[in-house]
mmCIF file of C-alpha atoms in Angstrom:
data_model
loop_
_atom_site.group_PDB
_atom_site.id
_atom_site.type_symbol
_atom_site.label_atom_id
_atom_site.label_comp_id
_atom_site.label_asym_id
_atom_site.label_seq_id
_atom_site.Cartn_x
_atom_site.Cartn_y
_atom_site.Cartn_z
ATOM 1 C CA UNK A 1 0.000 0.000 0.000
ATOM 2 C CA UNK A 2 1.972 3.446 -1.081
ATOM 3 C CA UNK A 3 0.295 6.439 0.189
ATOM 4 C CA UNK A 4 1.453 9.629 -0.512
ATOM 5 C CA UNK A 5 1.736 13.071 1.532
ATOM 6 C CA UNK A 6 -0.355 16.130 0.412
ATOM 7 C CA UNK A 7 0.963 19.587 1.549
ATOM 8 C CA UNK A 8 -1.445 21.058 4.377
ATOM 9 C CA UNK A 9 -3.311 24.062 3.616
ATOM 10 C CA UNK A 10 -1.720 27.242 3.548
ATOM 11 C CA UNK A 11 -1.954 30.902 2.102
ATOM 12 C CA UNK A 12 -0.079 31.127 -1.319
ATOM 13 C CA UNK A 13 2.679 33.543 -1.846
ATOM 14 C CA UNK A 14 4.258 34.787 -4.993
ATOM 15 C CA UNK A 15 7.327 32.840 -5.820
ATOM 16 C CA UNK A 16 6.236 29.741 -4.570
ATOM 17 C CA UNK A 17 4.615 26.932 -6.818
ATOM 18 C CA UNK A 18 3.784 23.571 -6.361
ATOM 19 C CA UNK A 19 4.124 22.517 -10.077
ATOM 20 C CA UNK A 20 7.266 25.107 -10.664
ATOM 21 C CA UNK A 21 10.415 22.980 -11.326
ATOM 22 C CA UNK A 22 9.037 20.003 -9.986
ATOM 23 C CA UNK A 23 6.509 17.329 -10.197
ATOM 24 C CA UNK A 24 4.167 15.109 -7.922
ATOM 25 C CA UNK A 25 5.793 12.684 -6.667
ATOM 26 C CA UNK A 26 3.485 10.049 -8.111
ATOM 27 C CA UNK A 27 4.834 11.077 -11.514
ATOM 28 C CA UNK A 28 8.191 10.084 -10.611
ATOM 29 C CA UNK A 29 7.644 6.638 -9.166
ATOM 30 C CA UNK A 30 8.183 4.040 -12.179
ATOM 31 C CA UNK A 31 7.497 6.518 -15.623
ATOM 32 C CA UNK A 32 7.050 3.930 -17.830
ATOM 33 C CA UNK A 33 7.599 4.456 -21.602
ATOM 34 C CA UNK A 34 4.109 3.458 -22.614
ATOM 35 C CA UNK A 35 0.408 4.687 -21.195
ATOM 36 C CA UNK A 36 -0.776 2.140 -18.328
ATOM 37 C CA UNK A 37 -4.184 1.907 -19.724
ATOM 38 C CA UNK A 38 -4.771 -2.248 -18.014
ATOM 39 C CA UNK A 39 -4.149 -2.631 -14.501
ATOM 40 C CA UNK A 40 -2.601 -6.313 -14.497
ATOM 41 C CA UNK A 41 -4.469 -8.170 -17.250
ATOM 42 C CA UNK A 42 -7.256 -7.717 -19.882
ATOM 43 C CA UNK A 43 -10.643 -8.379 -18.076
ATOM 44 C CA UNK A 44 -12.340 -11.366 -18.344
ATOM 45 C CA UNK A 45 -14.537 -11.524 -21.780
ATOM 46 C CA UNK A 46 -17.212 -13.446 -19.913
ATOM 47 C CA UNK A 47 -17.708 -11.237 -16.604
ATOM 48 C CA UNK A 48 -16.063 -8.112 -17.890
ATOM 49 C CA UNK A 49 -14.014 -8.592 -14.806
ATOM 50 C CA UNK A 50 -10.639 -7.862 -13.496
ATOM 51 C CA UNK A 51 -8.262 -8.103 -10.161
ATOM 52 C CA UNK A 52 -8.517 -4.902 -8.481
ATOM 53 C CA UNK A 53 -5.865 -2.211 -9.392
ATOM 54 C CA UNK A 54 -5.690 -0.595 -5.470
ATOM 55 C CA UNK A 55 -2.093 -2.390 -4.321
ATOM 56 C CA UNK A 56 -0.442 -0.979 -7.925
ATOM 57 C CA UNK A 57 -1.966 2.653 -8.035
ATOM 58 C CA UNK A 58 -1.315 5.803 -5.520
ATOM 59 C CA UNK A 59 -4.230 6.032 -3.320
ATOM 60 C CA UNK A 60 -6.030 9.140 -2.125
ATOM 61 C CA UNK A 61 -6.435 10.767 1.189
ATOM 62 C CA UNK A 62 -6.579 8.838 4.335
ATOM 63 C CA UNK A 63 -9.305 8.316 6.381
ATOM 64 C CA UNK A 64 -10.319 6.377 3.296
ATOM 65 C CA UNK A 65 -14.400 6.963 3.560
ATOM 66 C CA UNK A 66 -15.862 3.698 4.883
ATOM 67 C CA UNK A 67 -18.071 2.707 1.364
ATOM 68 C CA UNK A 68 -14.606 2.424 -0.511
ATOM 69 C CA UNK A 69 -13.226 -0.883 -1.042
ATOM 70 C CA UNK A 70 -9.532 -1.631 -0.894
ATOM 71 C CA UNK A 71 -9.743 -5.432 -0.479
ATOM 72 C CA UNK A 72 -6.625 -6.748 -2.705
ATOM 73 C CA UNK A 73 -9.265 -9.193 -3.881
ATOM 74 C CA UNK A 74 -12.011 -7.439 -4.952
ATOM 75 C CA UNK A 75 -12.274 -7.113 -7.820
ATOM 76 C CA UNK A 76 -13.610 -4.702 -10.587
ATOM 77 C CA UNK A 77 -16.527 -5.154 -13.170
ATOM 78 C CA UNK A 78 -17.040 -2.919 -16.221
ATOM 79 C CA UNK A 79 -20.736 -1.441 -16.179
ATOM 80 C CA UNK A 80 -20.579 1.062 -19.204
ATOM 81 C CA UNK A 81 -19.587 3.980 -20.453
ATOM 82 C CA UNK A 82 -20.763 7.403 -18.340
ATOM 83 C CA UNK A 83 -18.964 10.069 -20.799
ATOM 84 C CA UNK A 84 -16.941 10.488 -23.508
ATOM 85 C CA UNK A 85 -14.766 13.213 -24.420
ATOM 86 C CA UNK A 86 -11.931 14.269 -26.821
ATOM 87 C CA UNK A 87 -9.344 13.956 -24.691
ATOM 88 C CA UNK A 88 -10.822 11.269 -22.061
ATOM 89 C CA UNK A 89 -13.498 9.103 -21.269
ATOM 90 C CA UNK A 90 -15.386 8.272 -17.972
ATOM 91 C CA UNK A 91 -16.205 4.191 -17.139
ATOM 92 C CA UNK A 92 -18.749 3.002 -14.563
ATOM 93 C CA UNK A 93 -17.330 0.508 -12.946
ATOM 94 C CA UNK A 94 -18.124 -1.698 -9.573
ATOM 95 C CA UNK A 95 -15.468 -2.623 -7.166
ATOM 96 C CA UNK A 96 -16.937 -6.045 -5.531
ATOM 97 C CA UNK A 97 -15.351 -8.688 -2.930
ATOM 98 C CA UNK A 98 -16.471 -11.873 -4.484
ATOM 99 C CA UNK A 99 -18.506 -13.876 -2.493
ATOM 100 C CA UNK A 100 -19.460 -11.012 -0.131
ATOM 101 C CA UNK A 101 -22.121 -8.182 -0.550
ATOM 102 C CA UNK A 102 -19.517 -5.709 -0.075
ATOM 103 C CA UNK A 103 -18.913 -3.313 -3.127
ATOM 104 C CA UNK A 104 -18.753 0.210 -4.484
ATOM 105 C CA UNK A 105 -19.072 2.340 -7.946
ATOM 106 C CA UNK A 106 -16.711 4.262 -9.359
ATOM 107 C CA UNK A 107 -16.192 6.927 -12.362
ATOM 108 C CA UNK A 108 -12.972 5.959 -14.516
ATOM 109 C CA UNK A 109 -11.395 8.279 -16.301
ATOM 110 C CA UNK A 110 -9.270 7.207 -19.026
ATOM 111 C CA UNK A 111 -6.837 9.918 -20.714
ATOM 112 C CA UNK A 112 -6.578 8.658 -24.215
ATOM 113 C CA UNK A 113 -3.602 7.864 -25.269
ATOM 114 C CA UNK A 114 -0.631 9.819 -27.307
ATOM 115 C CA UNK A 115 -2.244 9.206 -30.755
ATOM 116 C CA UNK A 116 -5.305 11.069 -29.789
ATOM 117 C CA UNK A 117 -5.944 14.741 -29.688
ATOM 118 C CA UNK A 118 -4.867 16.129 -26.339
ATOM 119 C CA UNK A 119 -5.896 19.510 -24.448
ATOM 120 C CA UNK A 120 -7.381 22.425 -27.172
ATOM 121 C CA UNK A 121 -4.676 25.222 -25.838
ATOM 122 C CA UNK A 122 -2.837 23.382 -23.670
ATOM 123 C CA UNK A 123 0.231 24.967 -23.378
ATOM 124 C CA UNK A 124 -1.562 28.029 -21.973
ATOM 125 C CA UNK A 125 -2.694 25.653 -18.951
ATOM 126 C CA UNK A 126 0.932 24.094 -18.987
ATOM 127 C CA UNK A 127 2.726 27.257 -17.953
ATOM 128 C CA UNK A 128 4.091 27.179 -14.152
ATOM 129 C CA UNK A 129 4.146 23.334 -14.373
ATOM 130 C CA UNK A 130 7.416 21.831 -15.157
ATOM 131 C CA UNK A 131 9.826 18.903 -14.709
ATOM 132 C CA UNK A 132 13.058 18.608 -13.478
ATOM 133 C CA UNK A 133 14.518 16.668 -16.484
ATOM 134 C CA UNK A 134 15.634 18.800 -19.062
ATOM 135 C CA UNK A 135 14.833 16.288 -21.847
ATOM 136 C CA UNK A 136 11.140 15.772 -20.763
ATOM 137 C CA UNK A 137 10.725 19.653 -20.891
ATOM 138 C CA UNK A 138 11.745 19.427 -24.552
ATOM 139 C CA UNK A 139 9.848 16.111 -25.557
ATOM 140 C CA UNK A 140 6.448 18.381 -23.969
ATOM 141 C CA UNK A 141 7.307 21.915 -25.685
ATOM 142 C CA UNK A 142 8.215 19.493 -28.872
ATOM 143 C CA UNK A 143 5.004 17.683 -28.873
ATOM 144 C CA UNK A 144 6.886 14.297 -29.597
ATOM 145 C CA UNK A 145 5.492 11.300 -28.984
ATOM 146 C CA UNK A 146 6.988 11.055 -25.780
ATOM 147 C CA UNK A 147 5.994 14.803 -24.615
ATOM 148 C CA UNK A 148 2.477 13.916 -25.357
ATOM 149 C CA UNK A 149 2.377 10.809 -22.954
ATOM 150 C CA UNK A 150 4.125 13.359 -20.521
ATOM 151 C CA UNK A 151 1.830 15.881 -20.846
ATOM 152 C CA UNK A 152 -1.541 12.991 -20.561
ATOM 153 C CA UNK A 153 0.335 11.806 -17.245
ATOM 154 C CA UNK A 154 0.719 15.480 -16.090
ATOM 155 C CA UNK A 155 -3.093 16.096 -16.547
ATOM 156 C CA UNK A 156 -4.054 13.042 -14.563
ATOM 157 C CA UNK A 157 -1.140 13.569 -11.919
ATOM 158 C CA UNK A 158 -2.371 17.220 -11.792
ATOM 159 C CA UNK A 159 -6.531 16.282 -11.510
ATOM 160 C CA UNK A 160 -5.662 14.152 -8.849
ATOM 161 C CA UNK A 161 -3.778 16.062 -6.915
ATOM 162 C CA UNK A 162 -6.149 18.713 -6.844
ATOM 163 C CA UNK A 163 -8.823 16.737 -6.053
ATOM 164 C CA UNK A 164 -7.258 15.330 -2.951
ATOM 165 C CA UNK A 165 -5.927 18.626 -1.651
ATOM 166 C CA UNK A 166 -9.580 20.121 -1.669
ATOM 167 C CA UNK A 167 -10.836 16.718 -0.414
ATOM 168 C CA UNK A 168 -8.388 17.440 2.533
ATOM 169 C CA UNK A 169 -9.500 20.885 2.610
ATOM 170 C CA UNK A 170 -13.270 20.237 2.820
ATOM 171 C CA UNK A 171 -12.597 17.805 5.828
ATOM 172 C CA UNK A 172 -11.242 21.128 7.568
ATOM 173 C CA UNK A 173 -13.447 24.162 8.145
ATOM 174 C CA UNK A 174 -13.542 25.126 4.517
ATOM 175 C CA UNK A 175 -16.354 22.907 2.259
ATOM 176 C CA UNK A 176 -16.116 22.426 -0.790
ATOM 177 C CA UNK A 177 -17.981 19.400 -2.759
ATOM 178 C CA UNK A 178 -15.613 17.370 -5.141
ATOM 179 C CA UNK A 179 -15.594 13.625 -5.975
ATOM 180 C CA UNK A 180 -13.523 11.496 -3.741
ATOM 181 C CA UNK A 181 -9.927 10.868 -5.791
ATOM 182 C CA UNK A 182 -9.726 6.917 -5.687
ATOM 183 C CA UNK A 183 -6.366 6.092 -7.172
ATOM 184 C CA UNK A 184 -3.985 7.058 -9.992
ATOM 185 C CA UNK A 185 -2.329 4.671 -12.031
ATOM 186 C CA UNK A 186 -0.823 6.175 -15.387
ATOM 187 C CA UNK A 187 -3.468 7.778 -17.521
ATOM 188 C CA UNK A 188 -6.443 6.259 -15.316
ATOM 189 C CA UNK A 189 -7.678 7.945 -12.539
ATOM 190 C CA UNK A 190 -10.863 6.012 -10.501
ATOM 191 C CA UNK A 191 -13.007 8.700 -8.581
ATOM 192 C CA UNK A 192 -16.235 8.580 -6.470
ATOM 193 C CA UNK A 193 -19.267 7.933 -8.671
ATOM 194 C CA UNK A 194 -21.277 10.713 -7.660
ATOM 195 C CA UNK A 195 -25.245 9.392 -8.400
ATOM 196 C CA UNK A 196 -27.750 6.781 -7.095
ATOM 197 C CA UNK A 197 -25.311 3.998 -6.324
ATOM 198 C CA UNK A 198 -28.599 1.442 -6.637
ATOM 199 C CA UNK A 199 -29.269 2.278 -10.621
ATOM 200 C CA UNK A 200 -25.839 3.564 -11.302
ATOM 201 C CA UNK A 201 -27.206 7.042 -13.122
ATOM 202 C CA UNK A 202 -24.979 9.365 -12.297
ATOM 203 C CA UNK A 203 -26.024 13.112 -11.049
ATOM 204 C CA UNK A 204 -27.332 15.489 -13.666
ATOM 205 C CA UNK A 205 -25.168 18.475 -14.696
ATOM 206 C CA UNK A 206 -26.140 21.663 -13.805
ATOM 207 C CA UNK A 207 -26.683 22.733 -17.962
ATOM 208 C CA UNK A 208 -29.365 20.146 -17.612
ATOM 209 C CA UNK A 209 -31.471 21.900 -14.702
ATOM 210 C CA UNK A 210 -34.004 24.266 -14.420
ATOM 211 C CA UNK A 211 -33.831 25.423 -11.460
ATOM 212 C CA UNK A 212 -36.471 27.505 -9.753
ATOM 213 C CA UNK A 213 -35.928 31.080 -8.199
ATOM 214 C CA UNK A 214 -35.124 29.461 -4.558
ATOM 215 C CA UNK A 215 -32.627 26.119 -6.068
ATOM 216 C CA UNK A 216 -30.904 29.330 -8.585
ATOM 217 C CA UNK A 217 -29.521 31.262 -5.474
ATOM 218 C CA UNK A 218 -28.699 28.325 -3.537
ATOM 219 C CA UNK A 219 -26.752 27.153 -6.043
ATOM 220 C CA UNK A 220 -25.015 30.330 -6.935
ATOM 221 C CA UNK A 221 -24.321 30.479 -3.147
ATOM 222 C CA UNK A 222 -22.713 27.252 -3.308
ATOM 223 C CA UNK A 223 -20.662 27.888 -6.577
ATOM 224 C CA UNK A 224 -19.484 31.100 -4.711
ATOM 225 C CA UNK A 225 -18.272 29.312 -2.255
ATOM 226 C CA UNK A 226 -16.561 26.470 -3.519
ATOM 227 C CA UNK A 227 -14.772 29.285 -6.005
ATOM 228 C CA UNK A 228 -13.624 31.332 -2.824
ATOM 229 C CA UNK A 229 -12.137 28.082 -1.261
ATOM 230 C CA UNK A 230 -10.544 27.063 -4.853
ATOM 231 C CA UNK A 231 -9.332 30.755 -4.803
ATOM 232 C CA UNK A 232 -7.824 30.554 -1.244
ATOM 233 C CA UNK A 233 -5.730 27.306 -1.802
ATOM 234 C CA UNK A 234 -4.328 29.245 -5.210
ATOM 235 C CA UNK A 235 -5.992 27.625 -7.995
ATOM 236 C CA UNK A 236 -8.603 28.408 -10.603
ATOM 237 C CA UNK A 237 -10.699 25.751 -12.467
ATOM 238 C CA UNK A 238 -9.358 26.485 -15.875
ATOM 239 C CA UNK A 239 -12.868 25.126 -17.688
ATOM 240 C CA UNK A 240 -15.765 25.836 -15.514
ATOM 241 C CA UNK A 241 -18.868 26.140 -16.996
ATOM 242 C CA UNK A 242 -22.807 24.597 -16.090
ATOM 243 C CA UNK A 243 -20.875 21.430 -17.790
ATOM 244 C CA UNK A 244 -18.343 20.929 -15.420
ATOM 245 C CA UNK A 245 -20.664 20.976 -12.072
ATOM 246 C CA UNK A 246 -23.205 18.418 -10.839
ATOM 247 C CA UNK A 247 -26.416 18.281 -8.453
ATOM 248 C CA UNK A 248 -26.749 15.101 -6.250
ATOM 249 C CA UNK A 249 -29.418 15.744 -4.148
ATOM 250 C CA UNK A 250 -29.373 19.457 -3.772
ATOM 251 C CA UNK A 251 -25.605 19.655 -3.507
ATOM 252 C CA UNK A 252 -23.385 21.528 -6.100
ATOM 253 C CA UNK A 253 -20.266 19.117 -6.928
ATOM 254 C CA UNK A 254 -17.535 20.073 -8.988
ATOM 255 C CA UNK A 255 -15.736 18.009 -10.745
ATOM 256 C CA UNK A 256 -13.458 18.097 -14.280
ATOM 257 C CA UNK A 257 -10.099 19.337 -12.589
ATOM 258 C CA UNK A 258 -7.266 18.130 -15.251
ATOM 259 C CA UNK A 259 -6.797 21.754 -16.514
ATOM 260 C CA UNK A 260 -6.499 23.481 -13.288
ATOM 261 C CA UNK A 261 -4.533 26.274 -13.256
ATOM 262 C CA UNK A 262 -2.400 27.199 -10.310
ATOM 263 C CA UNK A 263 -3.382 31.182 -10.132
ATOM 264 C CA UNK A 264 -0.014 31.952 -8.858
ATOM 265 C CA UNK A 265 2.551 30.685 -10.879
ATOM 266 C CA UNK A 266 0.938 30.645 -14.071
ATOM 267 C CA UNK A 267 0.895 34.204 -16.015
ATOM 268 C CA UNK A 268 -2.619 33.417 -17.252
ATOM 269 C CA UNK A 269 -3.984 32.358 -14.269
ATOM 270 C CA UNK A 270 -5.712 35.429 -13.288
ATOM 271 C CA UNK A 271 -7.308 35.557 -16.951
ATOM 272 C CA UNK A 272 -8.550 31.648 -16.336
ATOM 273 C CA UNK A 273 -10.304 32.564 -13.285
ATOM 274 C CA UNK A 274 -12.155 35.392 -14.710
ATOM 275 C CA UNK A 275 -13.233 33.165 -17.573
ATOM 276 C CA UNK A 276 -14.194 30.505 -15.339
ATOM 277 C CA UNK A 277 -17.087 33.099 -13.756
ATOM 278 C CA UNK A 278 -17.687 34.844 -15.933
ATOM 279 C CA UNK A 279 -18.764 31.637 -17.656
ATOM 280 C CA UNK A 280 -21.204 30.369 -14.739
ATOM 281 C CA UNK A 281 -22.033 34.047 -14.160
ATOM 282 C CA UNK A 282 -23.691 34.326 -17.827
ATOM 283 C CA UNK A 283 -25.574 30.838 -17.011
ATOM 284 C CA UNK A 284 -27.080 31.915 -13.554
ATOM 285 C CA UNK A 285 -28.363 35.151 -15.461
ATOM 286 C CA UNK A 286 -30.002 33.940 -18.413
ATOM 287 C CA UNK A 287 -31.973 31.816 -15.689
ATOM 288 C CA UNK A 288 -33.144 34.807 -13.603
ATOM 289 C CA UNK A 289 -30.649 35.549 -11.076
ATOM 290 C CA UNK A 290 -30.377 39.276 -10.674
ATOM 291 C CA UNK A 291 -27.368 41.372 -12.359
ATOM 292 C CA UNK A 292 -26.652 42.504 -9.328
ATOM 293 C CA UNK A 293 -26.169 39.053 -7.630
ATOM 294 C CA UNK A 294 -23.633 37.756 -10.101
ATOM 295 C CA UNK A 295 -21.245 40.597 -11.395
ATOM 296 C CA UNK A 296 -18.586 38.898 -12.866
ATOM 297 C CA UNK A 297 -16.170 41.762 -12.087
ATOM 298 C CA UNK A 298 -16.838 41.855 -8.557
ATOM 299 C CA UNK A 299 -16.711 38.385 -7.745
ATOM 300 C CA UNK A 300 -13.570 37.938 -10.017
ATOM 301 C CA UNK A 301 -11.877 40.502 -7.861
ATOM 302 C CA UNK A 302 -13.190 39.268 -4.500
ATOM 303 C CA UNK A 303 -11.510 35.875 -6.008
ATOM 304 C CA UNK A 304 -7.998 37.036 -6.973
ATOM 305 C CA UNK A 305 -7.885 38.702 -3.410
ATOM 306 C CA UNK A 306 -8.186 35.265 -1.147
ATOM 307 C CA UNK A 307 -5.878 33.993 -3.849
ATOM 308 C CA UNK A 308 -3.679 37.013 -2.174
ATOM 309 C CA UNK A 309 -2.930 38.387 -5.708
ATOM 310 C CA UNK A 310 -4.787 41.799 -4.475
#
């Protein structure tokens, strides 16, 4: 079992970066040459089944929460696809210890491989991440081969990380609402399937809602606040829109993190963040909300201050 150690919360300063000149340390740990796209073998073509990957992955933050399973011999069943997407796609799958009725679902999301289009703009989200090894830096500003399976790991590496730091943070006195971070192995990343775990459909994005006048400002109020706590820990979302945020049962979750863009050390960062609301400001509008509630400029700048950059 190899757990890793997330930094503790603190206020960002200019200068500092977690991604500058270095890397998470689960990037470093075995690179291989090739995406890991099968844990240990191809699953069964009967059962669609397959040994757990949990003792060959980098596990998220402890307490684990008591519905996951991390039984070496569960193992994992293919359900169906939940999303696709150019440069990923998102499995349902069920984590089971045979002969018990102990299991869990999770969303996979699989970073497609170096062949396939990666990131629209990417480099812009790239900036204030680097590696220590000068030839990897190349291979990623070259767009070899090579760079491009660098650059698929870094998204991953960088999704999960994020997720577990606010994971950590929400257990504090901040909240914010963000699928549990499973594992990372490779390109794969297994999160908490956020939906009715009996019928497996997973929560509706917020595009799909209409709200009415009472759910609208609660969840503005919510967005507000999960952007203030993103803001405070120094990062922006990088592609927030209705899109990118779900409602399970009243609560707003967010959840695509691969692009997230650390406010401080990137140049653009500021620029992401006030893309990011004034995306979900525009959305909350055209349904009703008044002007007043979600200025874009305001909120922006109330944003870029807990990020201490005013």
């Amino acid at each position: 079992m190899r757990d890793h150690d997330l930094p503790a919360l603190e206020r960002r300063t200019r200068g500092k970066s977690r991604f500058d000149d270095d890397e998470p340390q689960f990037l470093k740990r075995g690179r291989p040459t090739e995406p890991l796209a099968d844990p240990d073998s191809e699953p069964d073509p009967d059962t669609g089944e397959r040994w757990s990957s949990w003792d060959d992955a980098v596990h998220g933050p402890q307490p684990y929460p008591a519905w996951l399973i991390t039984e070496l011999a569960a193992k994992d069943t293919e359900l169906g696809v939940l999303k696709t997407g150019k440069e990923a796609d998102v499995h349902l799958v069920r984590r089971a210890v045979p002969d018990t009725d102990r299991s869990c679902l999770l969303a996979v999301k699989r970073y497609r491989d170096p062949e396939h289009r990666l990131f629209h703009r990417d480099a812009g989200y790239l900036e204030g991440r680097r590696v220590r090894r000068s030839r990897e830096n190349r291979a990623m500003a070259g767009r070899t081969a090579f760079g491009r399976q660098m650059i698929a790991g870094q998204w991953a590496a960088a999704e999960f990380a994020a997720l577990a730091r606010l994971w950590d943070i929400g257990a504090g006195h901040d909240r914010i609402a963000v699928p549990y971070p499973v594992q990372v192995r490779g390109t794969e990343l297994m999160l908490e399937f956020v939906g009715d775990a009996e019928s497996g459909e997973a929560a509706p994005r917020l595009a799909q809602l209409r709200p009415d006048p009472t759910e609208l400002r609660d969840l503005w109020g919510q967005l507000v606040e999960a952007l203030r706590v993103l803001a405070r820990a120094g990062y922006a979302h990088g592609d927030l829109s209705p899109y990118n945020l779900l409602v399970h049962q009243g609560r707003l979750v967010v959840i695509d993190l691969p692009q997230v863009v650390d406010v401080v050390a990137n140049p653009q960062g500021p620029e992401f963040l006030a893309r990011d609301v004034r995306v979900v400001a525009t959305w909350f509008a055209a349904r009703g909300l008044p002007a007043e509630q979600v200025d874009p400029g305001a909120l922006t700048g109330e944003l870029l201050h807990e990020a201490g950059l005013r």
